[in-house]
Coordinates of C-alpha atoms in Angstrom, one line a residue:
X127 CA 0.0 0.0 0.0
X128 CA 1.0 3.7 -1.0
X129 CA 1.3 5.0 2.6
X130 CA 1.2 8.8 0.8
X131 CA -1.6 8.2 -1.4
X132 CA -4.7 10.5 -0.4
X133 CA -7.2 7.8 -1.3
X134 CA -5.7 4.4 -0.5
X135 CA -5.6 5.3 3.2
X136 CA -9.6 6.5 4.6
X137 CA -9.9 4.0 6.5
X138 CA -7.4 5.6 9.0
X139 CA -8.2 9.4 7.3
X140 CA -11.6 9.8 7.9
X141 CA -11.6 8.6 11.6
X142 CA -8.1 11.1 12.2
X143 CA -10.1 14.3 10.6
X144 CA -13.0 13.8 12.7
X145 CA -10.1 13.8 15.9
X146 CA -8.3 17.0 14.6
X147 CA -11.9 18.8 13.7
X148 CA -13.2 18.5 17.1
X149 CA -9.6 19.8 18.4
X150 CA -9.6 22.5 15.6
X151 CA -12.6 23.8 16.4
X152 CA -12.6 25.3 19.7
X153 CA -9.1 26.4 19.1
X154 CA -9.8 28.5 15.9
X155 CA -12.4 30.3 17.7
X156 CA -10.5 30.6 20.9
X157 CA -7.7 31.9 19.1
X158 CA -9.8 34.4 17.5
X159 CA -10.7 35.6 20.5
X160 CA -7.3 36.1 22.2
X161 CA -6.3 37.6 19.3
X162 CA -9.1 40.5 19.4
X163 CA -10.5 38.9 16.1
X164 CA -13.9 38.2 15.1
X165 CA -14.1 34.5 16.1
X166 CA -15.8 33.8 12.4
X167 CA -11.7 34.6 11.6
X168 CA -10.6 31.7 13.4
X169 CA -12.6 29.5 11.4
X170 CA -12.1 30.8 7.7
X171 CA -7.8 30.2 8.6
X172 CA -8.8 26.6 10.0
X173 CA -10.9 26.0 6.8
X174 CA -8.3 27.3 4.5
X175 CA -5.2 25.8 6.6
X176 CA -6.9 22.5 6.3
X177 CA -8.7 22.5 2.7
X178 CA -6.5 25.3 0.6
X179 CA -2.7 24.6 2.6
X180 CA -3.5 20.4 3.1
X181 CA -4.2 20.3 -0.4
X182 CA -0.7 22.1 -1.8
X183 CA 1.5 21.0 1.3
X184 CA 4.6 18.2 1.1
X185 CA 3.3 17.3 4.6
X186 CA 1.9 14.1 4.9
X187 CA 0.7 15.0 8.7
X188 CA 0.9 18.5 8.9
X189 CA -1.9 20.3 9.9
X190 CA -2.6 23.9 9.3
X191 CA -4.5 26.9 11.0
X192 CA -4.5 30.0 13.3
X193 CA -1.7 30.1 15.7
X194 CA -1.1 30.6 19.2
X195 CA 2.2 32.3 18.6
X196 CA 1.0 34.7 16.6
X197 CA -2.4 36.2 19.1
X198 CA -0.4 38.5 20.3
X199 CA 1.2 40.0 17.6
X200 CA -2.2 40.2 15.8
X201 CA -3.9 41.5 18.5
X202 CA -1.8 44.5 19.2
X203 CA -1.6 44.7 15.5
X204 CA -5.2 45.3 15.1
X205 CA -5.6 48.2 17.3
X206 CA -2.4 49.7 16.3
X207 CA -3.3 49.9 12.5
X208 CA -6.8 51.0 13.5
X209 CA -8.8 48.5 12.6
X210 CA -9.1 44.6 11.4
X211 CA -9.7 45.3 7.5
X212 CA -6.7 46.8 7.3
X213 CA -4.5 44.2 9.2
X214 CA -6.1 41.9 6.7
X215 CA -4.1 43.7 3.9
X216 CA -0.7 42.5 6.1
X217 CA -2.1 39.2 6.0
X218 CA -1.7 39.3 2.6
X219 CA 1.4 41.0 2.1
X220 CA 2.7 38.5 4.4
X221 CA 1.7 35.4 2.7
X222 CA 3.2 37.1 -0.6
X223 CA 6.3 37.2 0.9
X224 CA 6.1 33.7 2.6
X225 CA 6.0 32.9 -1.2
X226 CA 9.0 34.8 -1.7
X227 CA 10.8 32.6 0.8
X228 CA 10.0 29.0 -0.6
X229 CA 10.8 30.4 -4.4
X230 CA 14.5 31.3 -3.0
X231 CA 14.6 28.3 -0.8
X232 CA 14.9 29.6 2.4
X233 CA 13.0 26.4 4.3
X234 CA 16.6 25.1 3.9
X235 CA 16.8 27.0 7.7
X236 CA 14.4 24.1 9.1
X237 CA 16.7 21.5 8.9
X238 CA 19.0 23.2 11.1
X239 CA 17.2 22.9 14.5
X240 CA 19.1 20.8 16.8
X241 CA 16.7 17.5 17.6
X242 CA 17.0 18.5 21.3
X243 CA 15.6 21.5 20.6
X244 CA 12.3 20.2 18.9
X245 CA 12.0 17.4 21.2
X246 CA 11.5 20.0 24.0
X247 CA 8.9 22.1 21.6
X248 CA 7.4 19.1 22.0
X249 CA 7.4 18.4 25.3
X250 CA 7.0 22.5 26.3
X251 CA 3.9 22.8 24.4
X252 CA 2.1 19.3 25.5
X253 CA 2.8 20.8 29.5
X254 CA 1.0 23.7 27.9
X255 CA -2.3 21.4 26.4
X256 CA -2.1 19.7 29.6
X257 CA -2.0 22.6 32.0
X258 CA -4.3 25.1 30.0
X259 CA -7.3 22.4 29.7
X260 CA -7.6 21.2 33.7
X261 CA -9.2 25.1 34.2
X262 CA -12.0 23.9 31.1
X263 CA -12.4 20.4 32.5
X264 CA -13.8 21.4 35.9
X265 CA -15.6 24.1 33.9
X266 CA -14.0 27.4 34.5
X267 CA -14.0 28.4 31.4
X268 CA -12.9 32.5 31.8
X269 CA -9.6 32.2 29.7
X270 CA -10.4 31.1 25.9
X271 CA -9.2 28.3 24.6
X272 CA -5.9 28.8 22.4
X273 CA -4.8 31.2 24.9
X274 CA -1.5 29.4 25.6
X275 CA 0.5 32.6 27.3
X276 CA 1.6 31.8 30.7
X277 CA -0.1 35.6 31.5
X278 CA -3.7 35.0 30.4
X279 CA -5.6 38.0 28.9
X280 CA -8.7 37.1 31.3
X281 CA -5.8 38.8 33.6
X282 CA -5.0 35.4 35.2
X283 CA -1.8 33.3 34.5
X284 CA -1.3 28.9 34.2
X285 CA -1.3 28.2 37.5
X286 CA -3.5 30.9 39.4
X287 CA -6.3 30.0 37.0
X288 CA -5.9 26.2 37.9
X289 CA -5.8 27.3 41.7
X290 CA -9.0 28.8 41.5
X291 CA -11.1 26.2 39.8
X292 CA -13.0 25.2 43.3
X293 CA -14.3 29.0 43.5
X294 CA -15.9 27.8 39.7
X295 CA -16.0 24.4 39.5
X296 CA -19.4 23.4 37.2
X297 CA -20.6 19.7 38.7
X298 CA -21.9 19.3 35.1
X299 CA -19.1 20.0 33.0
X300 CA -17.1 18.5 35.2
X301 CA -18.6 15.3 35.4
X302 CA -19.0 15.0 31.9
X303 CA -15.5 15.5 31.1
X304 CA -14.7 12.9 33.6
X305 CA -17.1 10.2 31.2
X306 CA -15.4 11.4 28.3
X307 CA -11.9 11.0 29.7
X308 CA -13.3 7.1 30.8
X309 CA -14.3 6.8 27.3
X310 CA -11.1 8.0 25.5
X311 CA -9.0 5.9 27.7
X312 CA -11.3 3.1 27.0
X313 CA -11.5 2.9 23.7
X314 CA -7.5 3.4 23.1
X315 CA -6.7 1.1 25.7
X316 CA -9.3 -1.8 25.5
X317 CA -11.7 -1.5 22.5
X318 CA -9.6 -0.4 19.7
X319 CA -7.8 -4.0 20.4
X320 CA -10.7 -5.7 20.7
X321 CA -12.4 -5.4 17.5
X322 CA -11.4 -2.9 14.2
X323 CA -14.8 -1.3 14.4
X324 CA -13.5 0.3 17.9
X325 CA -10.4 1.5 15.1
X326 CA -13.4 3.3 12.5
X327 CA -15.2 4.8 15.1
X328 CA -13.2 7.2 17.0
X329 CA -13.5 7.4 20.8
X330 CA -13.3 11.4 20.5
X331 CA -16.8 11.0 18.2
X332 CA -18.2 9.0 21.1
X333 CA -16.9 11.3 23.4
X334 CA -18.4 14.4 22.0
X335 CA -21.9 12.3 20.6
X336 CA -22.4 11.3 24.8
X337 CA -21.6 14.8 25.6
X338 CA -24.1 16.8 23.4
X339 CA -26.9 13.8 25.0
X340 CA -25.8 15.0 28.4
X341 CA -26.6 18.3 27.6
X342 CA -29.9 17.8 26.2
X343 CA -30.7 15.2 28.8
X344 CA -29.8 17.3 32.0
X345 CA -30.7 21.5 30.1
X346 CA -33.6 21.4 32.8
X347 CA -31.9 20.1 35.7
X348 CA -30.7 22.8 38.6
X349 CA -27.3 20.5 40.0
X350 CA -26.3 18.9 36.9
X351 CA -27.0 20.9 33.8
X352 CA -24.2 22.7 31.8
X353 CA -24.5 26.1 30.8
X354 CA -24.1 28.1 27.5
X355 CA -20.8 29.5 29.0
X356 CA -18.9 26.2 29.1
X357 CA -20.2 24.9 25.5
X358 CA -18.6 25.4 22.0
X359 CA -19.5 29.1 20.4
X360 CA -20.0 29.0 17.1
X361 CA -21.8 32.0 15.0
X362 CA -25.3 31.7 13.7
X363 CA -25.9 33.1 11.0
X364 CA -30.1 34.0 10.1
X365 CA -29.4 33.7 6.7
X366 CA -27.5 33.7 3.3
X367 CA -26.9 37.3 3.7
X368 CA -25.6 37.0 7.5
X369 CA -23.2 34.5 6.4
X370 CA -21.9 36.3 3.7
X371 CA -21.7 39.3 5.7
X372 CA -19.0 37.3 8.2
X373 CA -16.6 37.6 5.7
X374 CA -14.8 40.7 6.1
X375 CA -12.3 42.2 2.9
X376 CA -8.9 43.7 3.1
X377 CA -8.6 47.7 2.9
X378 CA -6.2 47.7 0.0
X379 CA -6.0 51.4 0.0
X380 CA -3.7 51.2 2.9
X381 CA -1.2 48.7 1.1
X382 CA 1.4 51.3 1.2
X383 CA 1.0 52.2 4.8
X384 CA 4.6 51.7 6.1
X385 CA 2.9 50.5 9.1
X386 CA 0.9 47.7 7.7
X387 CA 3.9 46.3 5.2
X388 CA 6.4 45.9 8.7
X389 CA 3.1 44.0 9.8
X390 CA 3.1 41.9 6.9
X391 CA 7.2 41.3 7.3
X392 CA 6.7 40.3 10.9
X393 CA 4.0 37.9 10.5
X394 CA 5.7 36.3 7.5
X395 CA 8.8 35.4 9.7
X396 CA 7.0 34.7 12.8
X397 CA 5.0 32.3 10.6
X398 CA 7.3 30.8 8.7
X399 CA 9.5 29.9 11.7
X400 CA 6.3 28.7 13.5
X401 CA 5.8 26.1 10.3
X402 CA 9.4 25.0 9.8
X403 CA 9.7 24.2 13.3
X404 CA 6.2 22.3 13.2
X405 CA 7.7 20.5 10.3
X406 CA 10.4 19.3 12.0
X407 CA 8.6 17.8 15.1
X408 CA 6.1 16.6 12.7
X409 CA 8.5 14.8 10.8
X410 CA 10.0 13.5 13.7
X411 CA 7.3 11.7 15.4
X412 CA 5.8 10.7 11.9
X413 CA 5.8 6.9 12.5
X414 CA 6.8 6.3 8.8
X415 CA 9.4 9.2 9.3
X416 CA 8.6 11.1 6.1
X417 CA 10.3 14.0 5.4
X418 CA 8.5 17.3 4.3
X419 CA 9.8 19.6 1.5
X420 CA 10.4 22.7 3.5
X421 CA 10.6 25.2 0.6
X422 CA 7.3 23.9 -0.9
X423 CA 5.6 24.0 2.6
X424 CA 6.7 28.1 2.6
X425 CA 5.4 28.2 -0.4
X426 CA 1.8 26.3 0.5
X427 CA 1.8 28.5 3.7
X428 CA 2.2 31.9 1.6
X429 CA -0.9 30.7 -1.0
X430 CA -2.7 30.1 2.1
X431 CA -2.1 33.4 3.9
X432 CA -3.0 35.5 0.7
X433 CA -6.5 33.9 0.7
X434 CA -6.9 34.0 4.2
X435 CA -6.0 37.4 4.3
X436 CA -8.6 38.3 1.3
X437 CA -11.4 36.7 3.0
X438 CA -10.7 37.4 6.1
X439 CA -8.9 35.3 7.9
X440 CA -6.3 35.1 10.3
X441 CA -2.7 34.4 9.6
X442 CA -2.2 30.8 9.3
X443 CA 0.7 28.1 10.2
X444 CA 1.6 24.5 10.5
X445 CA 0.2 23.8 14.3
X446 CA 2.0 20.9 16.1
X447 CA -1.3 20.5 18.6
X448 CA -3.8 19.5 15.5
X449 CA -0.5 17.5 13.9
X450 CA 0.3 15.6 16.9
X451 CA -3.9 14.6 17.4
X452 CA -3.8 13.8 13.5
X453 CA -0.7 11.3 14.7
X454 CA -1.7 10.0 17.1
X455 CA -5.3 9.0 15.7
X456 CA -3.4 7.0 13.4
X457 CA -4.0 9.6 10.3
X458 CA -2.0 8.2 7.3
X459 CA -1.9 11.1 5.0
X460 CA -2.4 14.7 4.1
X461 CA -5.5 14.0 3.5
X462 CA -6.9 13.8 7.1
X463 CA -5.5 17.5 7.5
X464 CA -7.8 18.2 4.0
X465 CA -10.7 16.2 5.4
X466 CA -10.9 18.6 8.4
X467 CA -11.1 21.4 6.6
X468 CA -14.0 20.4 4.9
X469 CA -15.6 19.2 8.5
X470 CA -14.9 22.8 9.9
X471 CA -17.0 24.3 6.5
X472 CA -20.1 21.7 6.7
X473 CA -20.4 23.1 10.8
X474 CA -20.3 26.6 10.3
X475 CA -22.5 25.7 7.2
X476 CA -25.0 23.3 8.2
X477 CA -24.6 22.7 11.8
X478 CA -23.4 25.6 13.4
X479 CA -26.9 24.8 16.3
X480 CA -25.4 21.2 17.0
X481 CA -22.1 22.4 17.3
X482 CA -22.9 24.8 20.1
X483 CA -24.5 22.1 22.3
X484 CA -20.8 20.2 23.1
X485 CA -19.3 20.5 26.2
X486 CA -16.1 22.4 26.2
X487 CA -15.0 20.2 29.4
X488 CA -15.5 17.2 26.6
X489 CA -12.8 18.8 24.4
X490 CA -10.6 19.8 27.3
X491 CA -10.2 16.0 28.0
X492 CA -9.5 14.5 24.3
X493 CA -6.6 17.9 24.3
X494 CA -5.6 16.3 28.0
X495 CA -4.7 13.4 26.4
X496 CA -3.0 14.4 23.3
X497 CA -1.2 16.7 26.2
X498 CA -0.2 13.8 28.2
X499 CA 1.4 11.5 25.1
X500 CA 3.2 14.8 23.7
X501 CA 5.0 15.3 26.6
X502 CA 5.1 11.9 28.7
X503 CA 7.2 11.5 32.2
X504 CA 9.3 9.0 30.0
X505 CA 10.6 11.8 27.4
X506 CA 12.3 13.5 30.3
X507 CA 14.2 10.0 30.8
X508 CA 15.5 9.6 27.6
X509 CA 17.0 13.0 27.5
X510 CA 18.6 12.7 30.9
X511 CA 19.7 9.6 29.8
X512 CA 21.0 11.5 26.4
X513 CA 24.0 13.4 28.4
X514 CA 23.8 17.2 29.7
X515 CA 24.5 18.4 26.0
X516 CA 21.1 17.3 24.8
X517 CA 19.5 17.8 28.0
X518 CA 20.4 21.2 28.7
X519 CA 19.2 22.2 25.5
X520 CA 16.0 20.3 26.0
X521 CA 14.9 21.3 29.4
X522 CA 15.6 25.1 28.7
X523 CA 13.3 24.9 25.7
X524 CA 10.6 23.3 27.8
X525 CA 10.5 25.4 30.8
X526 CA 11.2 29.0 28.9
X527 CA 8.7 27.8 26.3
X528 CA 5.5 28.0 28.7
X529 CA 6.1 31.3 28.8
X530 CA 6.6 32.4 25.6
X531 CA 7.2 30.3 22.4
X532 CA 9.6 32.1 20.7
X533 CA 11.4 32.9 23.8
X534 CA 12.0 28.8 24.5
X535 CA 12.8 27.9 21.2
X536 CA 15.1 30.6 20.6
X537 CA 17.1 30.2 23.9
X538 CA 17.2 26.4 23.5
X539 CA 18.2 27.1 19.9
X540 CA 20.9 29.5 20.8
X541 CA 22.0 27.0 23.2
X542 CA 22.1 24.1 21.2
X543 CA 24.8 26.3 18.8
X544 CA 26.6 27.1 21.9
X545 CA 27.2 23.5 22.7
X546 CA 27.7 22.6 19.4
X547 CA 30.2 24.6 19.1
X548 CA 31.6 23.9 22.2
X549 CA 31.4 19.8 21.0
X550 CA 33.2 21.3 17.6
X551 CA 36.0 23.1 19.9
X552 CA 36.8 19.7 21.5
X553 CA 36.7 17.1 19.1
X554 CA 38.8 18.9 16.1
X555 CA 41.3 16.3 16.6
X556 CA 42.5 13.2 18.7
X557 CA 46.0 13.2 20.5
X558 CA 47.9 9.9 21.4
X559 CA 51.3 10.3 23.1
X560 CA 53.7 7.3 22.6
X561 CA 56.7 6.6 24.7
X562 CA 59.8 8.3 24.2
X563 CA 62.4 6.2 21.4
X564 CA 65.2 5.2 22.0
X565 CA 67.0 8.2 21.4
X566 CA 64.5 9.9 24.3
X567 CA 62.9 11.9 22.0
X568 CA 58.8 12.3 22.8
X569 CA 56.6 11.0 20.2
X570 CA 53.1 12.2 19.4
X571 CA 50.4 11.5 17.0
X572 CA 47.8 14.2 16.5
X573 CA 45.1 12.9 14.1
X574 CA 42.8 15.5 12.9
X575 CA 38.9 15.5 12.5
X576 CA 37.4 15.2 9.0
X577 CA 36.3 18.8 9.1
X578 CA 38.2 21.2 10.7
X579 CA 37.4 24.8 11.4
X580 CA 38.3 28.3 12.2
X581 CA 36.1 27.1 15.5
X582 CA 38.4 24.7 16.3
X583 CA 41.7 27.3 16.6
X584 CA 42.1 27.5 19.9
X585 CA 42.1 23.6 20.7
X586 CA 44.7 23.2 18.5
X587 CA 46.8 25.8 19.3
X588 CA 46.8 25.2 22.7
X589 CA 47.7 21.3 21.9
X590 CA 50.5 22.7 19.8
X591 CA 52.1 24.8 22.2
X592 CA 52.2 22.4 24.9
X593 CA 54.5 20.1 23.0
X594 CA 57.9 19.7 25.1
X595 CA 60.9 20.2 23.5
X596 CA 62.7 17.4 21.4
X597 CA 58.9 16.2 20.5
X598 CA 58.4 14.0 17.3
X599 CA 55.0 15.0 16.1
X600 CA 53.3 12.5 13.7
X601 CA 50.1 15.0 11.8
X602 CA 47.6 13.0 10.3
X603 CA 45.2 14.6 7.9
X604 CA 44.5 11.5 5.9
X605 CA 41.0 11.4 7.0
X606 CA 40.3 15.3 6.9
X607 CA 38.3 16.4 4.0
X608 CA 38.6 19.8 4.8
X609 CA 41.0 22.7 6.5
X610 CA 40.3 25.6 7.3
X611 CA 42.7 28.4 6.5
X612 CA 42.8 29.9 9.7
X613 CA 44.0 26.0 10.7
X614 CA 46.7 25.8 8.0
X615 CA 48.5 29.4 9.2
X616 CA 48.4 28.1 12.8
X617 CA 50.3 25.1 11.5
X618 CA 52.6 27.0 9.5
X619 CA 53.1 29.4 12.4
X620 CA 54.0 26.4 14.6
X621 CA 56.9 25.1 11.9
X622 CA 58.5 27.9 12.4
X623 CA 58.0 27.9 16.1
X624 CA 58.8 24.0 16.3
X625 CA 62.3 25.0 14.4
X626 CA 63.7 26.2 17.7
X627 CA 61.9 24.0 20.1
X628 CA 63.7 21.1 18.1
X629 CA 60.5 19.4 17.1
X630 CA 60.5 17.5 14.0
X631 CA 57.2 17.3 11.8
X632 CA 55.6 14.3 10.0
X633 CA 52.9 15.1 7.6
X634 CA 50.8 12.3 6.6
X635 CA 48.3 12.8 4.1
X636 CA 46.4 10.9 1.0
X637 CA 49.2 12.3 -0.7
X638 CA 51.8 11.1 1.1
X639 CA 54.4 11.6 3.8
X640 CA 56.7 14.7 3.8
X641 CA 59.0 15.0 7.0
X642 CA 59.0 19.0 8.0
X643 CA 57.2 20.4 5.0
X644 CA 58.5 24.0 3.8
X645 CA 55.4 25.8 3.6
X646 CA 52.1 24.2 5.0
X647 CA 50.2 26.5 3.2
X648 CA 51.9 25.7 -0.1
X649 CA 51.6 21.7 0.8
X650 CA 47.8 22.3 0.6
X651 CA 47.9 24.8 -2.3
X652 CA 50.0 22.5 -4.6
X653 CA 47.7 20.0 -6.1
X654 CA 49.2 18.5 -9.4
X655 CA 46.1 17.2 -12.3
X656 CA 47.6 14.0 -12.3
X657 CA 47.2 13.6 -8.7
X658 CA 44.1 11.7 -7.3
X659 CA 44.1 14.0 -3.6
X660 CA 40.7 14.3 -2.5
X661 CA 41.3 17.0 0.4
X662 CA 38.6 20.2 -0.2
X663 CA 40.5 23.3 -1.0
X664 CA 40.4 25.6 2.4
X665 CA 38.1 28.7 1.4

């Protein structure tokens, strides 16, 4: 079986779009509303992200929509440009030069994040599921959903919300998002085993289906019944012309406002590293370990800002929280992420009523659980386990990340190059001290790495200088397929330097062995046609 083909796979599609609508939903339109959007917005970027972007990404898993990361940004963009038609104008110029970005193969950048780095994204943002939905499982449901800002805009923050759930705690809500956690568990652990109809028929669909019957069954009862405040919002229209009139247009007469193209410029960057680093953690906990064409995903995301922007929408991105339900619901292909899209349009279409009779505490516990598996007590393990280099790394990303998203994965990214770095500075070479001859004379080998750079300077300078006098040094480069120049004047300095600490110099190359070469520079200059010398020219 093609394991990308869009159509060979529905048996495993269809169940993982229902999953990702029902998370989707709620977060497009609690985005929306952290962002100071209309929360019809939310929806039209879910719609397009999954339909327009599913359809013309390389991702097999991917799933895009509005983003988290960016409520802010939008938010204070909307009041600062004076008004959400004309933000919708930098949505557009934004997405035009998302374009811009795949067409001169910048995604190239994605591939760069250190795996420690996106392993605590991860991790950071499932704490973040986890945490944010306890508040909406007991049914205190002030902060929005998609809020994921440690400072909440209902003026709370993570864990002062969660401390004050027994001032708010709904009996309702709460215990029907304790039957739908029972369920989930249920069906994942026992049923799906038992029988492959318990695989077709999500536990999430049963989930929500025995919620929306709660509500009906207890909307007269005084204890146990669940108010409009803790259910699903969606907007209902009266008519054609209400729905129509949703959709809001871009005020293109402002498209030169200086103002409104640094807009567009910031949310194309902020997007575009929101998406390539989705890509990556996508990619990496795809079980068939596809790998996404990051230039044509810039280029999907740029298409899908323009018509999001033109329509009114808000910016869109590759969001790990709908990627990781879409994996874990066993979705095979991209077309699970296009299948949602089209799920999202049929309820603000048809069912927009039904819809707003869930259970937001129902929700909470199916994101509790894709919370749990994305960052697991085990994950923290394995990267102890991993050594402080990867750990480091790792737990900085998680901890700065519930804070702020770019803030995590920049200092964990910034942290990773640090100890890279430091891992280049150390391992430029390998040193082996043999016994003196017989004529007393020290004898060492110094074997160099296969690349060494201007990084690695000071390690081998220092190695140099420390020779004793009377020292036979034995310099492989054999193995090195490339030298930096600041490396080969360091070891032409030292031949002049070794001259009067009596230190003879064996060169031992592909090329041969030359005992205490003239010029090292010239050595690695000279390189005859007829001679077969791999060894990179130093740049």
């Amino acid at each position: 079986m093609n394991s990308s083909n869009p159509f060979k796979n529905l048996k495993k599609d269809i169940p993982a779009s229902i999953v990702v609508f029902f998370v989707a939903l709620p977060l497009c339109l609690g985005i929306a509303l952290a962002s100071g959007a209309p929360p019809f917005a939310g929806l039209i970027s879910g719609i397009i992200g999954g339909i327009l972007v599913g359809s013309l990404s390389g991702s097999q898993l991917g799933v895009s929509g509005p983003a988290a990361g960016l409520a802010a940004i939008v938010a204070v963009a909307i009041t600062d440009l004076g008004g959400f038609e004309i933000f919708l104008v930098a949505v557009v110029i934004g997405g035009l030069i998302q374009i811009v970005f795949g067409l001169l193969k910048l995604g190239i950048i994605g591939y760069y994040f250190p795996s420690s780095v996106i392993k605590g994204m991860l991790t950071g943002i499932g704490i973040i599921i986890f945490l944010k939905q306890i508040p909406h499982f007991f049914g205190l449901d002030k902060d929005p959903e998609g809020d994921w800002n440690f400072f909440q805009i209902d003026g709370e923050n993570t864990f002062s919300e969660i401390l004050s759930i027994g001032e708010y705690i709904s009996p309702g809500a709460t215990l029907v998002g304790c039957i739908a956690l029972a369920i989930l568990l249920l069906w994942s652990n026992v049923l799906q085993e038992k029988s492959k109809f318990f695989e077709i028929i999500q536990g999430p669909l049963v989930a929500v289906a025995v919620g929306i019957i709660y509500y009906i069954i207890t909307s007269d009862a005084v204890y146990w019944n669940i108010s409009e405040a803790h259910l699903v919002n969606v907007p209902v229209p009266d008519g054609f012309d209400s729905f129509i009139g949703q959709f809001k247009f871009p005020d293109f007469s402002q498209i030169t406002n200086v103002d409104v193209i640094i807009t567009g410029f910031t949310i194309a960057i902020v997007a575009s590293l929101e998406t390539l680093l989705c890509v990556e953690a996508t990619d990496k906990i795809d079980p068939l370990k596809r790998v996404t064409p990051t230039n044509k995903e810039l280029i999907a995301q740029g298409v899908g800002n323009v018509a999001s922007g033109f329509i009114g929408g808000l910016p869109i991105t590759q969001v790990i929280v709908r990627s990781s339900a879409n994996i874990q619901s066993g979705g095979k292909t991209k077309m699970s992420a296009i299948l949602h899209g089209f799920l999202l349009l049929a309820s603000v279409i048809l069912i927009p009523t039904l819809m707003n009779k869930i259970p937001l505490s129902v929700l909470a516990a199916i994101l509790l659980i894709v919370g749990y598996k994305l960052a697991k007590p085990s994950i923290f393990k394995q990267m102890w386990s991993s050594g402080w280099r990867q750990f480091i790394p790792f737990i900085v990303t998680v901890l700065l990340l519930q804070f702020n998203f770019l803030l995590g994965v920049g200092v964990g990214l910034a942290l990773g190059i640090i100890i890279t770095l430091f891992q280049s500075y150390q391992n430029s070479h390998f040193l082996h001290a043999v016994e003196s001859d017989v004529s007393g004379r020290h004898i060492v080998k110094m074997v160099l790495a296969e690349e060494v750079t201007f990084f690695n300077k000071a390690t081998i300078l220092r190695e140099l200088d420390n020779l004793p006098r009377n020292t036979y040094l034995e310099l492989d480069v054999s193995n090195t397929s490339y030298l930096d120049y600041d490396v080969v004047e360091i070891l032409d300095d030292f031949r002049e330097k070794a001259i009067y600490k009596e230190i003879d110099i064996k060169l031992i190359s592909e090329r041969g062995i030359v005992e205490n070469p003239d010029s090292f520079i010239e050595f690695f200059k000279l390189r005859p046609k007829q001679d077969k010398f791999k060894f990179k020219r130093y740049k």
